[in-house]
């Protein structure tokens, strides 16, 4: 296991500085961030990638510069290669840049470079030429403090191109339980949950894989707990549909949540995949 380096070297907030995150700000050319554990597995990000090539594909198709960043891809570049191959179907001239703060990981990944796919040393400052339309950071912020999240979000958001999207997500080791927050340049937009049917008894089991901004907020009085409880209740009430399969039951759960006033942003074509997206304001952490 790689030990953590010093905390985020960013002068973004006074609070971060008081905790020693950035006593003097980043040095010129120095990557912003910590060395993470780097654990990963092939096909781990498939559920998110399916969302990027589905309802979010319009962002890549319409981008003047189809630049995509896979931030903190880990000890193996496999998921960055998969991202490139999947997005190439949507936009053949896509440019995917894998960024890692650990030099040894970059040297290893460079053996897999090809036209449209490259790897380089860096961190949250995103040292790339151009403004990306998509930035994916999966299982990265999970290893930071909750108090650091807002400043990190702002740093990456400030680098996005027009209609750009930053995805901060977390998943289990083989991608059966996945969650992510989507942000544009101005604010968080949504929370998405995607789960493999048969891998859970109650939908709220995904709580252990919530993004850093929410994982400690699954407590009474917080919106995310209310939402997870509503999911469980709707799932249990849809139990009579279990004989028709989990897809039918999940779809009924999602429909019940939407009819109950939750701002569900997608429809049956996504629900059938074990996916659900809800507006951020409905689950955002309290002050």
PDB file of C-alpha atoms in Angstrom:
ATOM      1  CA  UNK A   1       0.000   0.000   0.000  1.00  0.00           C
ATOM      2  CA  UNK A   2       1.355   3.424  -0.903  1.00  0.00           C
ATOM      3  CA  UNK A   3       1.437   5.813   2.016  1.00  0.00           C
ATOM      4  CA  UNK A   4      -0.318   9.133   1.630  1.00  0.00           C
ATOM      5  CA  UNK A   5       1.724  12.145   0.716  1.00  0.00           C
ATOM      6  CA  UNK A   6       0.959  15.547   2.234  1.00  0.00           C
ATOM      7  CA  UNK A   7      -2.594  16.843   1.915  1.00  0.00           C
ATOM      8  CA  UNK A   8      -3.982  18.818  -0.987  1.00  0.00           C
ATOM      9  CA  UNK A   9      -1.553  21.617  -1.800  1.00  0.00           C
ATOM     10  CA  UNK A  10      -4.118  24.250  -2.691  1.00  0.00           C
ATOM     11  CA  UNK A  11      -4.604  27.785  -1.389  1.00  0.00           C
ATOM     12  CA  UNK A  12      -8.315  27.558  -2.187  1.00  0.00           C
ATOM     13  CA  UNK A  13      -9.606  27.835   1.389  1.00  0.00           C
ATOM     14  CA  UNK A  14      -8.309  29.154   4.696  1.00  0.00           C
ATOM     15  CA  UNK A  15      -9.686  26.100   6.452  1.00  0.00           C
ATOM     16  CA  UNK A  16      -7.507  23.776   4.386  1.00  0.00           C
ATOM     17  CA  UNK A  17      -4.472  25.906   5.121  1.00  0.00           C
ATOM     18  CA  UNK A  18      -5.132  25.846   8.873  1.00  0.00           C
ATOM     19  CA  UNK A  19      -5.068  22.056   8.792  1.00  0.00           C
ATOM     20  CA  UNK A  20      -1.706  22.152   7.037  1.00  0.00           C
ATOM     21  CA  UNK A  21      -3.012  21.244   3.581  1.00  0.00           C
ATOM     22  CA  UNK A  22      -1.241  24.120   1.894  1.00  0.00           C
ATOM     23  CA  UNK A  23       0.897  26.158   4.216  1.00  0.00           C
ATOM     24  CA  UNK A  24       2.589  28.000   1.395  1.00  0.00           C
ATOM     25  CA  UNK A  25       0.584  27.019  -1.672  1.00  0.00           C
ATOM     26  CA  UNK A  26       1.734  24.708  -4.486  1.00  0.00           C
ATOM     27  CA  UNK A  27       5.191  25.093  -5.936  1.00  0.00           C
ATOM     28  CA  UNK A  28       5.444  25.784  -9.644  1.00  0.00           C
ATOM     29  CA  UNK A  29       4.908  22.598 -11.604  1.00  0.00           C
ATOM     30  CA  UNK A  30       4.055  20.549  -8.548  1.00  0.00           C
ATOM     31  CA  UNK A  31       1.006  18.248  -8.857  1.00  0.00           C
ATOM     32  CA  UNK A  32      -1.861  19.149  -6.552  1.00  0.00           C
ATOM     33  CA  UNK A  33      -3.082  16.204  -4.503  1.00  0.00           C
ATOM     34  CA  UNK A  34      -2.123  13.099  -2.546  1.00  0.00           C
ATOM     35  CA  UNK A  35      -0.782   9.741  -3.624  1.00  0.00           C
ATOM     36  CA  UNK A  36      -3.700   7.329  -3.335  1.00  0.00           C
ATOM     37  CA  UNK A  37      -3.718   3.585  -2.773  1.00  0.00           C
ATOM     38  CA  UNK A  38      -4.228   3.091  -6.493  1.00  0.00           C
ATOM     39  CA  UNK A  39      -6.233  -0.135  -6.325  1.00  0.00           C
ATOM     40  CA  UNK A  40      -8.259  -0.851  -9.445  1.00  0.00           C
ATOM     41  CA  UNK A  41      -9.629  -3.663 -11.595  1.00  0.00           C
ATOM     42  CA  UNK A  42     -10.547  -3.995 -15.277  1.00  0.00           C
ATOM     43  CA  UNK A  43     -14.165  -3.111 -16.080  1.00  0.00           C
ATOM     44  CA  UNK A  44     -14.643  -1.537 -12.672  1.00  0.00           C
ATOM     45  CA  UNK A  45     -15.990   1.723 -14.138  1.00  0.00           C
ATOM     46  CA  UNK A  46     -18.330   0.201 -16.704  1.00  0.00           C
ATOM     47  CA  UNK A  47     -21.504   1.504 -15.037  1.00  0.00           C
ATOM     48  CA  UNK A  48     -20.309   5.098 -15.109  1.00  0.00           C
ATOM     49  CA  UNK A  49     -18.908   4.736 -18.627  1.00  0.00           C
ATOM     50  CA  UNK A  50     -22.306   3.460 -19.757  1.00  0.00           C
ATOM     51  CA  UNK A  51     -23.850   6.668 -18.405  1.00  0.00           C
ATOM     52  CA  UNK A  52     -21.249   8.839 -20.135  1.00  0.00           C
ATOM     53  CA  UNK A  53     -21.865   7.135 -23.489  1.00  0.00           C
ATOM     54  CA  UNK A  54     -25.634   7.192 -22.919  1.00  0.00           C
ATOM     55  CA  UNK A  55     -27.470  10.248 -21.535  1.00  0.00           C
ATOM     56  CA  UNK A  56     -24.282  12.344 -21.374  1.00  0.00           C
ATOM     57  CA  UNK A  57     -22.964  11.508 -24.844  1.00  0.00           C
ATOM     58  CA  UNK A  58     -24.299  14.809 -26.205  1.00  0.00           C
ATOM     59  CA  UNK A  59     -21.600  16.670 -24.306  1.00  0.00           C
ATOM     60  CA  UNK A  60     -18.831  14.815 -26.113  1.00  0.00           C
ATOM     61  CA  UNK A  61     -20.539  14.936 -29.512  1.00  0.00           C
ATOM     62  CA  UNK A  62     -21.002  18.703 -29.306  1.00  0.00           C
ATOM     63  CA  UNK A  63     -17.580  19.577 -27.902  1.00  0.00           C
ATOM     64  CA  UNK A  64     -15.317  21.707 -30.072  1.00  0.00           C
ATOM     65  CA  UNK A  65     -12.388  20.033 -28.322  1.00  0.00           C
ATOM     66  CA  UNK A  66     -13.212  16.408 -27.370  1.00  0.00           C
ATOM     67  CA  UNK A  67     -10.723  16.357 -24.482  1.00  0.00           C
ATOM     68  CA  UNK A  68     -11.406  13.942 -21.593  1.00  0.00           C
ATOM     69  CA  UNK A  69      -9.370  13.483 -18.408  1.00  0.00           C
ATOM     70  CA  UNK A  70      -9.235  10.323 -16.316  1.00  0.00           C
ATOM     71  CA  UNK A  71      -7.891  11.735 -13.063  1.00  0.00           C
ATOM     72  CA  UNK A  72      -6.190   9.344 -10.656  1.00  0.00           C
ATOM     73  CA  UNK A  73      -6.583   6.156 -12.698  1.00  0.00           C
ATOM     74  CA  UNK A  74      -4.533   4.179 -10.190  1.00  0.00           C
ATOM     75  CA  UNK A  75      -1.799   1.576 -10.227  1.00  0.00           C
ATOM     76  CA  UNK A  76      -3.096   0.080 -13.486  1.00  0.00           C
ATOM     77  CA  UNK A  77      -4.185   2.141 -16.505  1.00  0.00           C
ATOM     78  CA  UNK A  78      -6.782  -0.471 -17.536  1.00  0.00           C
ATOM     79  CA  UNK A  79      -9.830   1.652 -16.763  1.00  0.00           C
ATOM     80  CA  UNK A  80      -8.368   4.647 -18.620  1.00  0.00           C
ATOM     81  CA  UNK A  81      -7.851   2.463 -21.688  1.00  0.00           C
ATOM     82  CA  UNK A  82     -11.435   1.214 -21.385  1.00  0.00           C
ATOM     83  CA  UNK A  83     -12.716   4.783 -21.113  1.00  0.00           C
ATOM     84  CA  UNK A  84     -10.878   5.714 -24.295  1.00  0.00           C
ATOM     85  CA  UNK A  85     -12.235   2.726 -26.189  1.00  0.00           C
ATOM     86  CA  UNK A  86     -15.818   3.344 -25.051  1.00  0.00           C
ATOM     87  CA  UNK A  87     -15.804   7.070 -25.751  1.00  0.00           C
ATOM     88  CA  UNK A  88     -14.217   6.506 -29.164  1.00  0.00           C
ATOM     89  CA  UNK A  89     -17.469   4.903 -30.260  1.00  0.00           C
ATOM     90  CA  UNK A  90     -19.262   8.190 -29.515  1.00  0.00           C
ATOM     91  CA  UNK A  91     -16.520  10.509 -30.764  1.00  0.00           C
ATOM     92  CA  UNK A  92     -13.782   8.873 -32.861  1.00  0.00           C
ATOM     93  CA  UNK A  93     -11.448  11.849 -32.440  1.00  0.00           C
ATOM     94  CA  UNK A  94     -11.711  11.899 -28.641  1.00  0.00           C
ATOM     95  CA  UNK A  95      -8.528  12.677 -26.690  1.00  0.00           C
ATOM     96  CA  UNK A  96      -8.297  10.885 -23.358  1.00  0.00           C
ATOM     97  CA  UNK A  97      -5.503  11.904 -20.987  1.00  0.00           C
ATOM     98  CA  UNK A  98      -4.872   9.757 -17.922  1.00  0.00           C
ATOM     99  CA  UNK A  99      -3.383  11.781 -15.076  1.00  0.00           C
ATOM    100  CA  UNK A 100      -1.629  10.316 -12.052  1.00  0.00           C
ATOM    101  CA  UNK A 101       0.366  11.927  -9.253  1.00  0.00           C
ATOM    102  CA  UNK A 102       2.648   8.884  -8.824  1.00  0.00           C
ATOM    103  CA  UNK A 103       5.498   8.943 -11.433  1.00  0.00           C
ATOM    104  CA  UNK A 104       5.920   5.153 -11.511  1.00  0.00           C
ATOM    105  CA  UNK A 105       2.292   4.699 -12.521  1.00  0.00           C
ATOM    106  CA  UNK A 106       2.703   7.164 -15.371  1.00  0.00           C
ATOM    107  CA  UNK A 107       5.833   5.405 -16.660  1.00  0.00           C
ATOM    108  CA  UNK A 108       3.973   2.091 -16.686  1.00  0.00           C
ATOM    109  CA  UNK A 109       0.947   3.531 -18.457  1.00  0.00           C
ATOM    110  CA  UNK A 110       2.952   5.235 -21.206  1.00  0.00           C
ATOM    111  CA  UNK A 111       3.633   1.830 -22.739  1.00  0.00           C
ATOM    112  CA  UNK A 112      -0.072   1.774 -23.716  1.00  0.00           C
ATOM    113  CA  UNK A 113      -0.198   5.180 -25.367  1.00  0.00           C
ATOM    114  CA  UNK A 114      -1.678   5.424 -28.842  1.00  0.00           C
ATOM    115  CA  UNK A 115      -3.222   8.188 -30.970  1.00  0.00           C
ATOM    116  CA  UNK A 116      -5.932   9.761 -28.824  1.00  0.00           C
ATOM    117  CA  UNK A 117      -4.738   8.189 -25.558  1.00  0.00           C
ATOM    118  CA  UNK A 118      -1.895   9.570 -23.444  1.00  0.00           C
ATOM    119  CA  UNK A 119      -0.740   9.634 -19.840  1.00  0.00           C
ATOM    120  CA  UNK A 120       1.014  12.287 -17.801  1.00  0.00           C
ATOM    121  CA  UNK A 121       2.025  13.324 -14.320  1.00  0.00           C
ATOM    122  CA  UNK A 122      -0.315  15.672 -12.495  1.00  0.00           C
ATOM    123  CA  UNK A 123      -3.125  16.203 -10.037  1.00  0.00           C
ATOM    124  CA  UNK A 124      -6.244  18.263  -9.532  1.00  0.00           C
ATOM    125  CA  UNK A 125      -4.717  21.208 -11.392  1.00  0.00           C
ATOM    126  CA  UNK A 126      -5.273  19.178 -14.614  1.00  0.00           C
ATOM    127  CA  UNK A 127      -2.065  20.015 -16.508  1.00  0.00           C
ATOM    128  CA  UNK A 128      -3.499  19.442 -19.973  1.00  0.00           C
ATOM    129  CA  UNK A 129      -3.611  21.537 -23.114  1.00  0.00           C
ATOM    130  CA  UNK A 130      -7.182  22.737 -23.437  1.00  0.00           C
ATOM    131  CA  UNK A 131     -10.298  22.584 -21.284  1.00  0.00           C
ATOM    132  CA  UNK A 132     -11.818  19.102 -20.892  1.00  0.00           C
ATOM    133  CA  UNK A 133     -15.414  18.325 -21.636  1.00  0.00           C
ATOM    134  CA  UNK A 134     -15.332  15.391 -19.192  1.00  0.00           C
ATOM    135  CA  UNK A 135     -13.225  14.781 -16.098  1.00  0.00           C
ATOM    136  CA  UNK A 136     -13.588  11.471 -14.281  1.00  0.00           C
ATOM    137  CA  UNK A 137     -12.158  11.082 -10.759  1.00  0.00           C
ATOM    138  CA  UNK A 138     -13.185   7.726  -9.320  1.00  0.00           C
ATOM    139  CA  UNK A 139     -12.191   6.433  -5.886  1.00  0.00           C
ATOM    140  CA  UNK A 140      -9.904   9.451  -5.519  1.00  0.00           C
ATOM    141  CA  UNK A 141     -11.648  11.939  -3.229  1.00  0.00           C
ATOM    142  CA  UNK A 142     -12.741   9.021  -1.073  1.00  0.00           C
ATOM    143  CA  UNK A 143      -9.225   9.093   0.379  1.00  0.00           C
ATOM    144  CA  UNK A 144      -9.404  12.756   1.380  1.00  0.00           C
ATOM    145  CA  UNK A 145     -11.159  14.559   4.221  1.00  0.00           C
ATOM    146  CA  UNK A 146     -14.745  15.699   3.740  1.00  0.00           C
ATOM    147  CA  UNK A 147     -13.665  19.267   4.525  1.00  0.00           C
ATOM    148  CA  UNK A 148     -11.378  19.222   1.450  1.00  0.00           C
ATOM    149  CA  UNK A 149     -14.061  18.282  -1.056  1.00  0.00           C
ATOM    150  CA  UNK A 150     -15.493  21.735  -1.822  1.00  0.00           C
ATOM    151  CA  UNK A 151     -12.090  23.234  -2.648  1.00  0.00           C
ATOM    152  CA  UNK A 152     -11.127  20.261  -4.819  1.00  0.00           C
ATOM    153  CA  UNK A 153     -14.436  20.449  -6.667  1.00  0.00           C
ATOM    154  CA  UNK A 154     -13.913  24.162  -7.322  1.00  0.00           C
ATOM    155  CA  UNK A 155     -10.387  23.632  -8.591  1.00  0.00           C
ATOM    156  CA  UNK A 156     -11.488  21.036 -11.160  1.00  0.00           C
ATOM    157  CA  UNK A 157     -14.674  22.890 -12.083  1.00  0.00           C
ATOM    158  CA  UNK A 158     -12.585  25.933 -12.935  1.00  0.00           C
ATOM    159  CA  UNK A 159     -10.778  23.910 -15.625  1.00  0.00           C
ATOM    160  CA  UNK A 160     -13.866  22.594 -17.423  1.00  0.00           C
ATOM    161  CA  UNK A 161     -14.674  23.561 -20.975  1.00  0.00           C
ATOM    162  CA  UNK A 162     -18.090  24.692 -22.266  1.00  0.00           C
ATOM    163  CA  UNK A 163     -20.804  22.187 -21.226  1.00  0.00           C
ATOM    164  CA  UNK A 164     -18.060  20.346 -19.348  1.00  0.00           C
ATOM    165  CA  UNK A 165     -18.810  17.812 -16.634  1.00  0.00           C
ATOM    166  CA  UNK A 166     -16.794  16.675 -13.623  1.00  0.00           C
ATOM    167  CA  UNK A 167     -17.686  13.253 -12.200  1.00  0.00           C
ATOM    168  CA  UNK A 168     -16.617  12.480  -8.635  1.00  0.00           C
ATOM    169  CA  UNK A 169     -17.475   8.857  -7.878  1.00  0.00           C
ATOM    170  CA  UNK A 170     -16.877   5.775  -5.802  1.00  0.00           C
ATOM    171  CA  UNK A 171     -17.435   2.076  -6.430  1.00  0.00           C
ATOM    172  CA  UNK A 172     -16.682  -1.308  -4.952  1.00  0.00           C
ATOM    173  CA  UNK A 173     -13.755  -3.407  -6.126  1.00  0.00           C
ATOM    174  CA  UNK A 174     -15.496  -4.953  -9.142  1.00  0.00           C
ATOM    175  CA  UNK A 175     -18.037  -2.259  -9.960  1.00  0.00           C
ATOM    176  CA  UNK A 176     -21.229  -3.827  -8.626  1.00  0.00           C
ATOM    177  CA  UNK A 177     -22.159  -0.839  -6.464  1.00  0.00           C
ATOM    178  CA  UNK A 178     -21.363   2.556  -7.923  1.00  0.00           C
ATOM    179  CA  UNK A 179     -22.255   6.152  -7.054  1.00  0.00           C
ATOM    180  CA  UNK A 180     -21.202   9.467  -8.517  1.00  0.00           C
ATOM    181  CA  UNK A 181     -21.832  13.195  -8.287  1.00  0.00           C
ATOM    182  CA  UNK A 182     -21.945  15.128 -11.563  1.00  0.00           C
ATOM    183  CA  UNK A 183     -20.908  18.790 -11.529  1.00  0.00           C
ATOM    184  CA  UNK A 184     -20.767  21.448 -14.210  1.00  0.00           C
ATOM    185  CA  UNK A 185     -18.607  24.549 -13.969  1.00  0.00           C
ATOM    186  CA  UNK A 186     -21.018  26.202 -11.562  1.00  0.00           C
ATOM    187  CA  UNK A 187     -22.497  23.639  -9.194  1.00  0.00           C
ATOM    188  CA  UNK A 188     -23.259  19.995  -8.430  1.00  0.00           C
ATOM    189  CA  UNK A 189     -26.081  18.749 -10.646  1.00  0.00           C
ATOM    190  CA  UNK A 190     -27.019  15.253  -9.573  1.00  0.00           C
ATOM    191  CA  UNK A 191     -26.268  12.071  -7.674  1.00  0.00           C
ATOM    192  CA  UNK A 192     -26.398   8.772  -9.558  1.00  0.00           C
ATOM    193  CA  UNK A 193     -26.597   5.277  -8.094  1.00  0.00           C
ATOM    194  CA  UNK A 194     -26.019   2.123 -10.117  1.00  0.00           C
ATOM    195  CA  UNK A 195     -26.194  -1.386  -8.674  1.00  0.00           C
ATOM    196  CA  UNK A 196     -25.939  -4.876 -10.034  1.00  0.00           C
ATOM    197  CA  UNK A 197     -29.164  -6.803  -9.532  1.00  0.00           C
ATOM    198  CA  UNK A 198     -28.698  -9.646  -7.106  1.00  0.00           C
ATOM    199  CA  UNK A 199     -25.846  -7.927  -5.267  1.00  0.00           C
ATOM    200  CA  UNK A 200     -28.012  -6.334  -2.574  1.00  0.00           C
ATOM    201  CA  UNK A 201     -30.969  -7.010  -0.334  1.00  0.00           C
ATOM    202  CA  UNK A 202     -31.866  -3.333   0.120  1.00  0.00           C
ATOM    203  CA  UNK A 203     -30.834  -0.400  -2.107  1.00  0.00           C
ATOM    204  CA  UNK A 204     -29.500   1.496   0.913  1.00  0.00           C
ATOM    205  CA  UNK A 205     -26.574  -0.929   1.030  1.00  0.00           C
ATOM    206  CA  UNK A 206     -24.968   1.357  -1.540  1.00  0.00           C
ATOM    207  CA  UNK A 207     -24.397   3.821   1.320  1.00  0.00           C
ATOM    208  CA  UNK A 208     -20.940   2.384   1.966  1.00  0.00           C
ATOM    209  CA  UNK A 209     -19.923   3.541  -1.530  1.00  0.00           C
ATOM    210  CA  UNK A 210     -21.314   7.069  -1.443  1.00  0.00           C
ATOM    211  CA  UNK A 211     -18.987   9.860  -2.623  1.00  0.00           C
ATOM    212  CA  UNK A 212     -16.942  11.596   0.044  1.00  0.00           C
ATOM    213  CA  UNK A 213     -19.310  14.569   0.176  1.00  0.00           C
ATOM    214  CA  UNK A 214     -22.113  12.269   1.353  1.00  0.00           C
ATOM    215  CA  UNK A 215     -20.671   9.135   2.926  1.00  0.00           C
ATOM    216  CA  UNK A 216     -20.540  10.616   6.415  1.00  0.00           C
ATOM    217  CA  UNK A 217     -23.994  12.197   6.052  1.00  0.00           C
ATOM    218  CA  UNK A 218     -26.068   9.030   6.185  1.00  0.00           C
ATOM    219  CA  UNK A 219     -27.389  10.064   9.585  1.00  0.00           C
ATOM    220  CA  UNK A 220     -30.726  11.337  10.936  1.00  0.00           C
ATOM    221  CA  UNK A 221     -31.586  14.811   9.734  1.00  0.00           C
ATOM    222  CA  UNK A 222     -29.598  14.594   6.492  1.00  0.00           C
ATOM    223  CA  UNK A 223     -31.275  14.479   3.090  1.00  0.00           C
ATOM    224  CA  UNK A 224     -29.240  11.552   1.818  1.00  0.00           C
ATOM    225  CA  UNK A 225     -30.480   9.331   4.631  1.00  0.00           C
ATOM    226  CA  UNK A 226     -34.069  10.327   3.894  1.00  0.00           C
ATOM    227  CA  UNK A 227     -33.531   9.437   0.238  1.00  0.00           C
ATOM    228  CA  UNK A 228     -31.978   6.057   0.991  1.00  0.00           C
ATOM    229  CA  UNK A 229     -34.827   5.272   3.369  1.00  0.00           C
ATOM    230  CA  UNK A 230     -37.338   6.228   0.695  1.00  0.00           C
ATOM    231  CA  UNK A 231     -35.572   3.902  -1.749  1.00  0.00           C
ATOM    232  CA  UNK A 232     -35.754   1.021   0.714  1.00  0.00           C
ATOM    233  CA  UNK A 233     -39.436   1.642   1.404  1.00  0.00           C
ATOM    234  CA  UNK A 234     -40.298   1.777  -2.304  1.00  0.00           C
ATOM    235  CA  UNK A 235     -38.201  -1.358  -2.933  1.00  0.00           C
ATOM    236  CA  UNK A 236     -40.030  -3.276  -0.214  1.00  0.00           C
ATOM    237  CA  UNK A 237     -43.418  -2.116  -1.449  1.00  0.00           C
ATOM    238  CA  UNK A 238     -42.501  -3.374  -4.925  1.00  0.00           C
ATOM    239  CA  UNK A 239     -41.758  -6.871  -3.578  1.00  0.00           C
ATOM    240  CA  UNK A 240     -44.795  -8.423  -5.340  1.00  0.00           C
ATOM    241  CA  UNK A 241     -43.039  -7.689  -8.652  1.00  0.00           C
ATOM    242  CA  UNK A 242     -39.988  -9.752  -7.687  1.00  0.00           C
ATOM    243  CA  UNK A 243     -41.406 -12.785  -9.458  1.00  0.00           C
ATOM    244  CA  UNK A 244     -41.140 -10.826 -12.720  1.00  0.00           C
ATOM    245  CA  UNK A 245     -37.472 -10.021 -12.089  1.00  0.00           C
ATOM    246  CA  UNK A 246     -35.424  -7.379 -10.367  1.00  0.00           C
ATOM    247  CA  UNK A 247     -35.601  -5.028 -13.344  1.00  0.00           C
ATOM    248  CA  UNK A 248     -39.351  -4.765 -12.959  1.00  0.00           C
ATOM    249  CA  UNK A 249     -39.039  -4.281  -9.226  1.00  0.00           C
ATOM    250  CA  UNK A 250     -36.329  -1.599  -9.540  1.00  0.00           C
ATOM    251  CA  UNK A 251     -38.350   0.200 -12.198  1.00  0.00           C
ATOM    252  CA  UNK A 252     -41.392   0.248  -9.912  1.00  0.00           C
ATOM    253  CA  UNK A 253     -39.218   1.611  -7.100  1.00  0.00           C
ATOM    254  CA  UNK A 254     -37.903   4.423  -9.289  1.00  0.00           C
ATOM    255  CA  UNK A 255     -41.370   5.303 -10.517  1.00  0.00           C
ATOM    256  CA  UNK A 256     -42.677   5.403  -6.948  1.00  0.00           C
ATOM    257  CA  UNK A 257     -39.868   7.742  -5.920  1.00  0.00           C
ATOM    258  CA  UNK A 258     -40.601  10.070  -8.831  1.00  0.00           C
ATOM    259  CA  UNK A 259     -44.334  10.011  -8.147  1.00  0.00           C
ATOM    260  CA  UNK A 260     -43.569  10.710  -4.492  1.00  0.00           C
ATOM    261  CA  UNK A 261     -41.893  14.004  -5.379  1.00  0.00           C
ATOM    262  CA  UNK A 262     -38.224  13.045  -5.552  1.00  0.00           C
ATOM    263  CA  UNK A 263     -36.541  14.836  -8.510  1.00  0.00           C
ATOM    264  CA  UNK A 264     -35.629  11.705 -10.454  1.00  0.00           C
ATOM    265  CA  UNK A 265     -33.936  12.860 -13.663  1.00  0.00           C
ATOM    266  CA  UNK A 266     -34.013   9.788 -15.842  1.00  0.00           C
ATOM    267  CA  UNK A 267     -36.517   7.231 -17.065  1.00  0.00           C
ATOM    268  CA  UNK A 268     -37.207   3.526 -17.578  1.00  0.00           C
ATOM    269  CA  UNK A 269     -34.398   2.992 -20.099  1.00  0.00           C
ATOM    270  CA  UNK A 270     -31.908   3.818 -17.341  1.00  0.00           C
ATOM    271  CA  UNK A 271     -33.836   2.215 -14.503  1.00  0.00           C
ATOM    272  CA  UNK A 272     -33.706  -1.143 -16.264  1.00  0.00           C
ATOM    273  CA  UNK A 273     -29.930  -1.010 -15.902  1.00  0.00           C
ATOM    274  CA  UNK A 274     -30.141  -0.732 -12.125  1.00  0.00           C
ATOM    275  CA  UNK A 275     -29.437   2.992 -12.340  1.00  0.00           C
ATOM    276  CA  UNK A 276     -31.105   6.002 -10.752  1.00  0.00           C
ATOM    277  CA  UNK A 277     -30.205   9.695 -10.929  1.00  0.00           C
ATOM    278  CA  UNK A 278     -31.676  12.306  -8.605  1.00  0.00           C
ATOM    279  CA  UNK A 279     -31.234  16.073  -8.470  1.00  0.00           C
ATOM    280  CA  UNK A 280     -28.418  17.161  -6.160  1.00  0.00           C
ATOM    281  CA  UNK A 281     -30.511  19.570  -4.107  1.00  0.00           C
ATOM    282  CA  UNK A 282     -32.606  16.640  -2.867  1.00  0.00           C
ATOM    283  CA  UNK A 283     -29.606  14.878  -1.291  1.00  0.00           C
ATOM    284  CA  UNK A 284     -27.079  17.676  -0.681  1.00  0.00           C
ATOM    285  CA  UNK A 285     -25.447  17.695   2.777  1.00  0.00           C
ATOM    286  CA  UNK A 286     -26.662  20.155   5.357  1.00  0.00           C
ATOM    287  CA  UNK A 287     -24.529  23.031   6.655  1.00  0.00           C
TER     288      UNK A 287
END
